[in-house]
Amino acid sequence: VVWCCCVRRVSESGLQQLNEITIFKFESLTSRFYSISILLQGFRSEVLFPSPLPLILLLVLVIFFFNLHLLMMDSDEMTPTKTTPTLIFLCVMAIMGGFPIGYFTTIISGAMLIIQSQFLLDDQWLQIIVSTTVAAAAIFALLGGWFNQRIGRKKVILVSCLFYIIGCIVISVATNKEAIVAGRFLHGIAIGLSSCTIPPYLAECVPTNIRGRLLIMFPVLIAFGQWAACIFAASLSYLRDKNCSWRIMFGIGGIPVLIKLFGFPFMPESPRWLVSKGYIDEAFKVLKSIYGKTDKGIALAQMNINSMTEVDHAEESHAGKRECILFKLLRNRASRKALIVGCALQIFQQLSAVNVVMQEKYYYNNDDFSFVIVNFFN
């Protein structure tokens, strides 16, 4: 929450003092750092969620979309006055990408209780199966920026959906431990690509007055996916046919991804990416469908196109000057404080080592870990 507030405060006030190229680079850097920090958290999952959690999450979603409508109706002259169908559909399809991240990184905790006994896995294979997804996600999260710039945000998200589906199929029909590792690796690729693509995609498409709220909903859906994984793992573990129960656990996670796979092709490409590739007319059509075809919406779309074009021209003029973006941001007073505070929060969270405890307890279900802790304090 503090991280989102820091970024939102800078994006709404401090960045008004910066030029457009610095704003774009700040948002790109913070979104990448936030995505990687999610991966470094070890995707911890609490199996014993409180019972009111689903109602709370549902209430959060209802309040979010209600506030979204009110916020658009109570906008100023620089923001749209109404929510368009394209904007609503874009928001729903994009934030749905957080669900499989939470689901597939948590479902392994319940599935491994059955897989370990069925395939007679030792501790080494147990660690390989569990950690393969996190390792692949971390690698492809770092490579995601290059793919985003090359083929576009929309195509990267579609590719991640395909990896989700293929990974579910591979694991569901697996007859040996090597196939399970392969499926988990495919899921890791999908998680890495989607986690570093969906937040920038939302930031580049939606109006600025609702951008912060939409980005917050992405980790909310990750938490919802973790809760759903715990529920399905606990329910399916009671099936008599244990050989089918863990396969169904992974198969169920592919259902929302399949829905998203069929719905996302109808969504527009990022207007920021279209402008960077020279597709000005296409970017204008996308923004007009998001902001609305009213006079105000068309004016806002044209204003954003002009701003993006200026950013591209500025980047081309500075193409020969190789200077680290981080150093530029640190020299700027408006962005330095929020950037340092936000990054420090994520760094100290990882250095606290809480993720080691959470991963050992809820990923591996390792009783030996508890034995080590008890003997350490004795």
Short mmCIF file of C-alpha atoms in Angstrom, two decimals:
data_model
loop_
_atom_site.label_atom_id
_atom_site.label_comp_id
_atom_site.label_asym_id
_atom_site.label_seq_id
_atom_site.Cartn_x
_atom_site.Cartn_y
_atom_site.Cartn_z
CA VAL A 1 0.00 0.00 0.00
CA VAL A 2 2.81 2.41 0.89
CA TRP A 3 4.54 1.58 -2.40
CA CYS A 4 1.40 2.34 -4.43
CA CYS A 5 0.86 5.58 -2.52
CA CYS A 6 4.43 6.68 -3.21
CA VAL A 7 4.14 6.00 -6.92
CA ARG A 8 0.69 7.57 -7.09
CA ARG A 9 1.83 10.71 -5.25
CA VAL A 10 4.69 11.22 -7.66
CA SER A 11 2.60 10.44 -10.74
CA GLU A 12 -0.16 12.86 -9.73
CA SER A 13 1.81 15.78 -8.31
CA GLY A 14 5.59 15.61 -8.46
CA LEU A 15 5.80 14.46 -12.06
CA GLN A 16 3.98 17.57 -13.19
CA GLN A 17 7.34 19.32 -12.86
CA LEU A 18 9.10 16.84 -15.14
CA ASN A 19 9.22 16.60 -18.88
CA GLU A 20 7.36 13.81 -20.66
CA ILE A 21 10.39 11.65 -21.36
CA THR A 22 11.32 11.57 -17.64
CA ILE A 23 7.74 10.70 -16.70
CA PHE A 24 7.68 7.78 -19.10
CA LYS A 25 11.04 6.46 -17.93
CA PHE A 26 10.04 6.78 -14.26
CA GLU A 27 6.81 4.81 -14.82
CA SER A 28 8.65 2.15 -16.81
CA LEU A 29 11.35 1.73 -14.16
CA THR A 30 8.94 1.61 -11.23
CA SER A 31 6.61 -0.86 -12.95
CA ARG A 32 9.51 -3.18 -13.79
CA PHE A 33 10.89 -2.97 -10.24
CA TYR A 34 7.45 -3.68 -8.80
CA SER A 35 6.95 -6.71 -11.09
CA ILE A 36 10.33 -8.20 -10.22
CA SER A 37 9.77 -7.56 -6.51
CA ILE A 38 6.56 -9.63 -6.71
CA LEU A 39 8.59 -12.50 -8.13
CA LEU A 40 11.31 -12.13 -5.49
CA GLN A 41 8.76 -12.44 -2.73
CA GLY A 42 8.77 -16.19 -3.35
CA PHE A 43 5.05 -16.10 -4.11
CA ARG A 44 4.22 -16.92 -0.52
CA SER A 45 0.79 -18.40 0.16
CA GLU A 46 -1.03 -18.75 3.43
CA VAL A 47 -3.01 -21.98 3.42
CA LEU A 48 -5.14 -21.01 6.42
CA PHE A 49 -6.94 -17.99 5.01
CA PRO A 50 -9.69 -16.52 7.17
CA SER A 51 -13.15 -17.57 6.03
CA PRO A 52 -14.43 -14.03 5.24
CA LEU A 53 -11.64 -13.49 2.68
CA PRO A 54 -13.69 -14.30 -0.46
CA LEU A 55 -16.45 -11.93 0.63
CA ILE A 56 -13.89 -9.25 1.40
CA LEU A 57 -12.25 -9.65 -2.01
CA LEU A 58 -15.63 -9.60 -3.73
CA LEU A 59 -16.54 -6.44 -1.82
CA VAL A 60 -13.24 -4.87 -2.86
CA LEU A 61 -13.99 -5.60 -6.52
CA VAL A 62 -17.51 -4.17 -6.29
CA ILE A 63 -16.32 -1.02 -4.52
CA PHE A 64 -13.48 -0.67 -7.01
CA PHE A 65 -15.68 -0.67 -10.11
CA PHE A 66 -18.26 1.56 -8.41
CA ASN A 67 -15.55 4.08 -7.51
CA LEU A 68 -14.20 3.74 -11.03
CA HIS A 69 -17.54 4.87 -12.41
CA LEU A 70 -17.84 7.75 -9.92
CA LEU A 71 -14.28 8.82 -10.59
CA MET A 72 -14.89 9.00 -14.31
CA MET A 73 -18.12 10.94 -13.78
CA ASP A 74 -16.38 13.39 -11.44
CA SER A 75 -13.40 14.06 -13.68
CA ASP A 76 -11.82 17.35 -14.58
CA GLU A 77 -11.17 18.83 -17.99
CA MET A 78 -8.04 16.68 -18.43
CA THR A 79 -9.77 13.31 -17.97
CA PRO A 80 -12.68 11.49 -19.66
CA THR A 81 -16.18 12.01 -18.31
CA LYS A 82 -17.51 8.47 -18.73
CA THR A 83 -16.49 4.83 -18.72
CA THR A 84 -16.52 3.31 -22.18
CA PRO A 85 -17.17 -0.41 -22.86
CA THR A 86 -13.63 -0.73 -24.19
CA LEU A 87 -12.19 0.66 -20.97
CA ILE A 88 -14.25 -1.65 -18.75
CA PHE A 89 -13.46 -4.71 -20.86
CA LEU A 90 -9.77 -3.77 -20.92
CA CYS A 91 -9.68 -3.38 -17.14
CA VAL A 92 -11.39 -6.72 -16.50
CA MET A 93 -9.28 -8.71 -18.96
CA ALA A 94 -6.00 -7.13 -17.86
CA ILE A 95 -6.37 -7.45 -14.09
CA MET A 96 -7.52 -11.06 -14.59
CA GLY A 97 -3.88 -11.74 -15.41
CA GLY A 98 -3.10 -11.59 -11.71
CA PHE A 99 -5.27 -14.61 -10.91
CA PRO A 100 -3.11 -17.31 -12.59
CA ILE A 101 0.04 -15.86 -11.03
CA GLY A 102 -1.34 -16.44 -7.55
CA TYR A 103 -3.03 -19.72 -8.45
CA PHE A 104 -0.19 -21.59 -10.15
CA THR A 105 2.40 -20.51 -7.60
CA THR A 106 0.23 -21.73 -4.72
CA ILE A 107 -1.53 -24.84 -6.03
CA ILE A 108 1.74 -26.76 -5.96
CA SER A 109 1.65 -26.67 -2.15
CA GLY A 110 -1.43 -28.90 -2.04
CA ALA A 111 -0.63 -30.93 -5.14
CA MET A 112 2.85 -31.92 -3.94
CA LEU A 113 1.34 -33.82 -1.01
CA ILE A 114 -0.06 -36.28 -3.55
CA ILE A 115 2.61 -36.04 -6.25
CA GLN A 116 5.41 -36.77 -3.79
CA SER A 117 3.88 -40.06 -2.67
CA GLN A 118 2.72 -41.10 -6.15
CA PHE A 119 6.09 -40.61 -7.87
CA LEU A 120 8.19 -41.41 -4.77
CA LEU A 121 10.06 -38.11 -4.98
CA ASP A 122 13.07 -37.40 -2.83
CA ASP A 123 13.84 -33.96 -1.42
CA GLN A 124 15.93 -32.96 -4.43
CA TRP A 125 13.14 -33.59 -6.93
CA LEU A 126 10.67 -31.95 -4.59
CA GLN A 127 12.74 -28.77 -4.58
CA ILE A 128 13.22 -28.87 -8.35
CA ILE A 129 9.51 -29.15 -9.10
CA VAL A 130 8.56 -26.39 -6.69
CA SER A 131 11.32 -23.90 -7.50
CA THR A 132 11.34 -24.33 -11.29
CA THR A 133 8.41 -21.96 -11.71
CA VAL A 134 9.97 -19.22 -9.58
CA ALA A 135 13.33 -19.51 -11.35
CA ALA A 136 11.77 -19.37 -14.83
CA ALA A 137 9.55 -16.46 -13.80
CA ALA A 138 12.50 -14.43 -12.52
CA ILE A 139 14.48 -14.99 -15.73
CA PHE A 140 11.66 -14.13 -18.12
CA ALA A 141 10.57 -11.15 -16.02
CA LEU A 142 13.97 -9.65 -16.77
CA LEU A 143 13.60 -10.51 -20.48
CA GLY A 144 10.02 -9.27 -20.63
CA GLY A 145 11.00 -5.66 -21.29
CA TRP A 146 12.86 -6.66 -24.45
CA PHE A 147 9.90 -8.73 -25.70
CA ASN A 148 7.49 -5.89 -24.90
CA GLN A 149 9.46 -3.47 -27.01
CA ARG A 150 9.91 -5.91 -29.88
CA ILE A 151 6.47 -7.45 -30.40
CA GLY A 152 4.21 -5.28 -28.24
CA ARG A 153 2.47 -5.64 -24.89
CA LYS A 154 -0.66 -7.30 -26.22
CA LYS A 155 1.21 -10.07 -28.04
CA VAL A 156 3.36 -10.79 -24.99
CA ILE A 157 0.24 -11.20 -22.84
CA LEU A 158 -1.28 -13.53 -25.44
CA VAL A 159 1.92 -15.58 -25.53
CA SER A 160 1.87 -15.85 -21.74
CA CYS A 161 -1.70 -17.18 -21.93
CA LEU A 162 -0.56 -19.85 -24.39
CA PHE A 163 2.24 -20.89 -22.03
CA TYR A 164 -0.29 -21.14 -19.20
CA ILE A 165 -2.56 -23.41 -21.25
CA ILE A 166 0.26 -25.60 -22.57
CA GLY A 167 1.70 -25.92 -19.08
CA CYS A 168 -1.67 -27.05 -17.71
CA ILE A 169 -1.97 -29.68 -20.45
CA VAL A 170 1.58 -30.97 -19.92
CA ILE A 171 1.13 -31.32 -16.16
CA SER A 172 -2.38 -32.79 -16.40
CA VAL A 173 -1.23 -35.63 -18.67
CA ALA A 174 2.19 -36.08 -17.06
CA THR A 175 3.26 -39.66 -16.39
CA ASN A 176 6.67 -38.88 -14.89
CA LYS A 177 8.37 -36.23 -12.81
CA GLU A 178 10.27 -34.78 -15.78
CA ALA A 179 7.00 -33.82 -17.49
CA ILE A 180 5.82 -32.08 -14.33
CA VAL A 181 9.03 -30.06 -14.24
CA ALA A 182 8.51 -29.10 -17.90
CA GLY A 183 4.96 -27.95 -17.20
CA ARG A 184 6.07 -25.95 -14.18
CA PHE A 185 8.78 -24.32 -16.28
CA LEU A 186 6.17 -23.25 -18.86
CA HIS A 187 4.07 -21.77 -16.08
CA GLY A 188 7.13 -19.87 -14.87
CA ILE A 189 7.65 -18.38 -18.34
CA ALA A 190 4.01 -17.27 -18.41
CA ILE A 191 4.21 -15.75 -14.93
CA GLY A 192 7.40 -13.86 -15.70
CA LEU A 193 6.09 -12.42 -18.97
CA SER A 194 2.65 -11.47 -17.67
CA SER A 195 3.87 -9.94 -14.39
CA CYS A 196 6.17 -7.49 -16.17
CA THR A 197 3.75 -6.73 -19.03
CA ILE A 198 0.26 -6.28 -17.58
CA PRO A 199 1.08 -3.34 -15.22
CA PRO A 200 2.77 -1.28 -17.99
CA TYR A 201 -0.03 -2.21 -20.39
CA LEU A 202 -2.64 -0.88 -17.97
CA ALA A 203 -0.59 2.24 -17.22
CA GLU A 204 -0.26 3.05 -20.92
CA CYS A 205 -3.92 2.47 -21.79
CA VAL A 206 -6.11 3.76 -18.97
CA PRO A 207 -6.69 7.42 -18.01
CA THR A 208 -4.41 8.85 -15.36
CA ASN A 209 -7.18 9.43 -12.81
CA ILE A 210 -7.85 5.68 -12.44
CA ARG A 211 -4.39 4.32 -13.20
CA GLY A 212 -3.35 3.87 -9.58
CA ARG A 213 -6.54 2.03 -8.64
CA LEU A 214 -6.22 -0.37 -11.55
CA LEU A 215 -2.60 -1.18 -10.77
CA ILE A 216 -3.57 -1.93 -7.16
CA MET A 217 -6.21 -4.41 -8.37
CA PHE A 218 -3.52 -6.53 -10.05
CA PRO A 219 -1.96 -7.78 -6.76
CA VAL A 220 -5.48 -8.10 -5.32
CA LEU A 221 -6.25 -10.67 -8.03
CA ILE A 222 -2.96 -12.41 -7.23
CA ALA A 223 -4.14 -12.81 -3.63
CA PHE A 224 -7.51 -14.05 -4.88
CA GLY A 225 -5.73 -16.65 -7.02
CA GLN A 226 -3.79 -17.82 -3.97
CA TRP A 227 -6.98 -18.18 -1.98
CA ALA A 228 -8.69 -20.09 -4.82
CA ALA A 229 -5.72 -22.45 -5.09
CA CYS A 230 -5.93 -23.25 -1.38
CA ILE A 231 -9.66 -23.94 -1.62
CA PHE A 232 -9.39 -26.21 -4.67
CA ALA A 233 -6.36 -28.03 -3.26
CA ALA A 234 -8.16 -28.71 0.02
CA SER A 235 -11.37 -29.80 -1.71
CA LEU A 236 -9.85 -32.03 -4.40
CA SER A 237 -7.51 -33.75 -1.96
CA TYR A 238 -10.53 -35.70 -0.67
CA LEU A 239 -11.15 -37.43 -4.01
CA ARG A 240 -10.65 -41.16 -3.89
CA ASP A 241 -8.74 -41.22 -7.16
CA LYS A 242 -5.57 -39.45 -6.08
CA ASN A 243 -4.09 -39.83 -9.56
CA CYS A 244 -6.79 -37.51 -10.92
CA SER A 245 -7.10 -35.09 -8.03
CA TRP A 246 -3.78 -33.28 -8.49
CA ARG A 247 -4.26 -33.19 -12.27
CA ILE A 248 -7.64 -31.51 -11.84
CA MET A 249 -6.01 -28.96 -9.54
CA PHE A 250 -3.79 -27.73 -12.36
CA GLY A 251 -6.49 -28.09 -15.01
CA ILE A 252 -8.92 -25.84 -13.16
CA GLY A 253 -6.38 -23.02 -13.16
CA GLY A 254 -6.41 -22.99 -16.94
CA ILE A 255 -10.13 -22.16 -17.19
CA PRO A 256 -9.87 -18.40 -16.47
CA VAL A 257 -6.76 -18.24 -18.65
CA LEU A 258 -8.71 -19.85 -21.49
CA ILE A 259 -11.47 -17.26 -21.09
CA LYS A 260 -8.88 -14.52 -21.18
CA LEU A 261 -7.19 -16.09 -24.20
CA PHE A 262 -10.40 -15.84 -26.23
CA GLY A 263 -11.28 -12.37 -24.97
CA PHE A 264 -7.95 -10.59 -25.10
CA PRO A 265 -7.52 -10.63 -28.93
CA PHE A 266 -10.39 -8.14 -29.04
CA MET A 267 -8.46 -5.75 -26.82
CA PRO A 268 -6.34 -2.96 -28.32
CA GLU A 269 -2.59 -2.78 -28.40
CA SER A 270 -0.83 -0.31 -26.14
CA PRO A 271 -1.05 3.16 -27.72
CA ARG A 272 2.39 3.99 -26.34
CA TRP A 273 3.92 1.06 -28.21
CA LEU A 274 2.01 1.90 -31.39
CA VAL A 275 3.34 5.46 -31.34
CA SER A 276 6.90 4.23 -30.75
CA LYS A 277 6.59 2.07 -33.87
CA GLY A 278 5.12 4.86 -35.99
CA TYR A 279 1.48 3.69 -36.02
CA ILE A 280 0.05 7.08 -35.09
CA ASP A 281 -3.39 6.56 -36.62
CA GLU A 282 -3.84 3.19 -34.92
CA ALA A 283 -2.83 4.68 -31.57
CA PHE A 284 -5.34 7.50 -32.03
CA LYS A 285 -8.14 5.00 -32.72
CA VAL A 286 -7.23 3.05 -29.59
CA LEU A 287 -7.27 6.13 -27.36
CA LYS A 288 -10.52 7.32 -28.91
CA SER A 289 -12.18 3.99 -28.13
CA ILE A 290 -10.91 4.18 -24.53
CA TYR A 291 -11.68 7.85 -23.85
CA GLY A 292 -14.92 7.93 -25.83
CA LYS A 293 -15.92 9.44 -29.16
CA THR A 294 -17.17 12.68 -27.63
CA ASP A 295 -15.47 15.98 -28.37
CA LYS A 296 -13.68 15.84 -25.03
CA GLY A 297 -12.56 12.25 -25.60
CA ILE A 298 -11.21 13.05 -29.05
CA ALA A 299 -9.37 16.10 -27.71
CA LEU A 300 -7.80 14.04 -24.91
CA ALA A 301 -6.78 11.33 -27.36
CA GLN A 302 -5.10 13.88 -29.61
CA MET A 303 -3.37 15.49 -26.63
CA ASN A 304 -1.95 12.13 -25.54
CA ILE A 305 -0.80 11.35 -29.07
CA ASN A 306 1.06 14.67 -29.22
CA SER A 307 2.65 14.00 -25.83
CA MET A 308 3.79 10.51 -26.84
CA THR A 309 5.19 11.83 -30.11
CA GLU A 310 7.23 14.44 -28.23
CA VAL A 311 8.62 11.70 -25.99
CA ASP A 312 9.74 9.68 -29.02
CA HIS A 313 11.40 12.72 -30.58
CA ALA A 314 13.18 13.47 -27.32
CA GLU A 315 14.40 9.87 -27.06
CA GLU A 316 15.71 9.99 -30.63
CA SER A 317 17.56 13.23 -29.95
CA HIS A 318 19.20 11.69 -26.86
CA ALA A 319 19.87 8.32 -28.50
CA GLY A 320 23.60 8.97 -28.73
CA LYS A 321 23.91 9.93 -25.06
CA ARG A 322 24.23 6.76 -23.06
CA GLU A 323 23.31 7.55 -19.48
CA CYS A 324 21.67 5.33 -16.90
CA ILE A 325 17.97 6.15 -16.42
CA LEU A 326 18.34 5.56 -12.70
CA PHE A 327 20.94 8.34 -12.41
CA LYS A 328 18.65 10.76 -14.25
CA LEU A 329 15.80 10.01 -11.88
CA LEU A 330 17.98 10.34 -8.79
CA ARG A 331 19.15 13.78 -9.91
CA ASN A 332 15.56 14.95 -10.22
CA ARG A 333 14.18 16.22 -6.94
CA ALA A 334 10.55 15.45 -7.80
CA SER A 335 11.14 11.73 -8.31
CA ARG A 336 14.17 10.95 -6.13
CA LYS A 337 12.40 10.70 -2.76
CA ALA A 338 9.51 8.52 -3.92
CA LEU A 339 11.82 6.27 -5.95
CA ILE A 340 14.19 5.69 -3.02
CA VAL A 341 11.38 5.06 -0.53
CA GLY A 342 9.51 2.70 -2.85
CA CYS A 343 12.59 0.68 -3.79
CA ALA A 344 13.79 0.57 -0.18
CA LEU A 345 10.47 -0.87 0.98
CA GLN A 346 10.77 -3.73 -1.48
CA ILE A 347 14.45 -4.36 -0.72
CA PHE A 348 14.05 -4.45 3.06
CA GLN A 349 11.05 -6.75 2.71
CA GLN A 350 13.25 -9.29 0.95
CA LEU A 351 16.15 -8.82 3.38
CA SER A 352 13.84 -9.63 6.30
CA ALA A 353 14.01 -13.30 5.15
CA VAL A 354 10.32 -13.82 5.86
CA ASN A 355 9.93 -15.32 2.39
CA VAL A 356 12.31 -18.15 3.25
CA VAL A 357 10.06 -19.18 6.13
CA MET A 358 6.88 -18.79 4.08
CA GLN A 359 8.22 -20.75 1.11
CA GLU A 360 9.57 -23.62 3.20
CA LYS A 361 6.36 -23.90 5.17
CA TYR A 362 3.73 -23.45 2.49
CA TYR A 363 5.54 -24.54 -0.67
CA TYR A 364 7.38 -27.60 0.49
CA ASN A 365 5.26 -28.51 3.53
CA ASN A 366 8.56 -29.47 5.05
CA ASP A 367 8.31 -30.78 8.60
CA ASP A 368 12.10 -30.90 8.84
CA PHE A 369 12.18 -27.12 8.58
CA SER A 370 10.12 -26.78 11.75
CA PHE A 371 12.46 -29.27 13.43
CA VAL A 372 15.46 -27.12 12.47
CA ILE A 373 13.86 -23.94 13.84
CA VAL A 374 12.94 -25.58 17.16
CA ASN A 375 16.42 -27.03 17.67
CA PHE A 376 18.03 -23.73 16.75
CA PHE A 377 16.29 -21.89 19.59
CA ASN A 378 16.85 -24.77 22.00
#
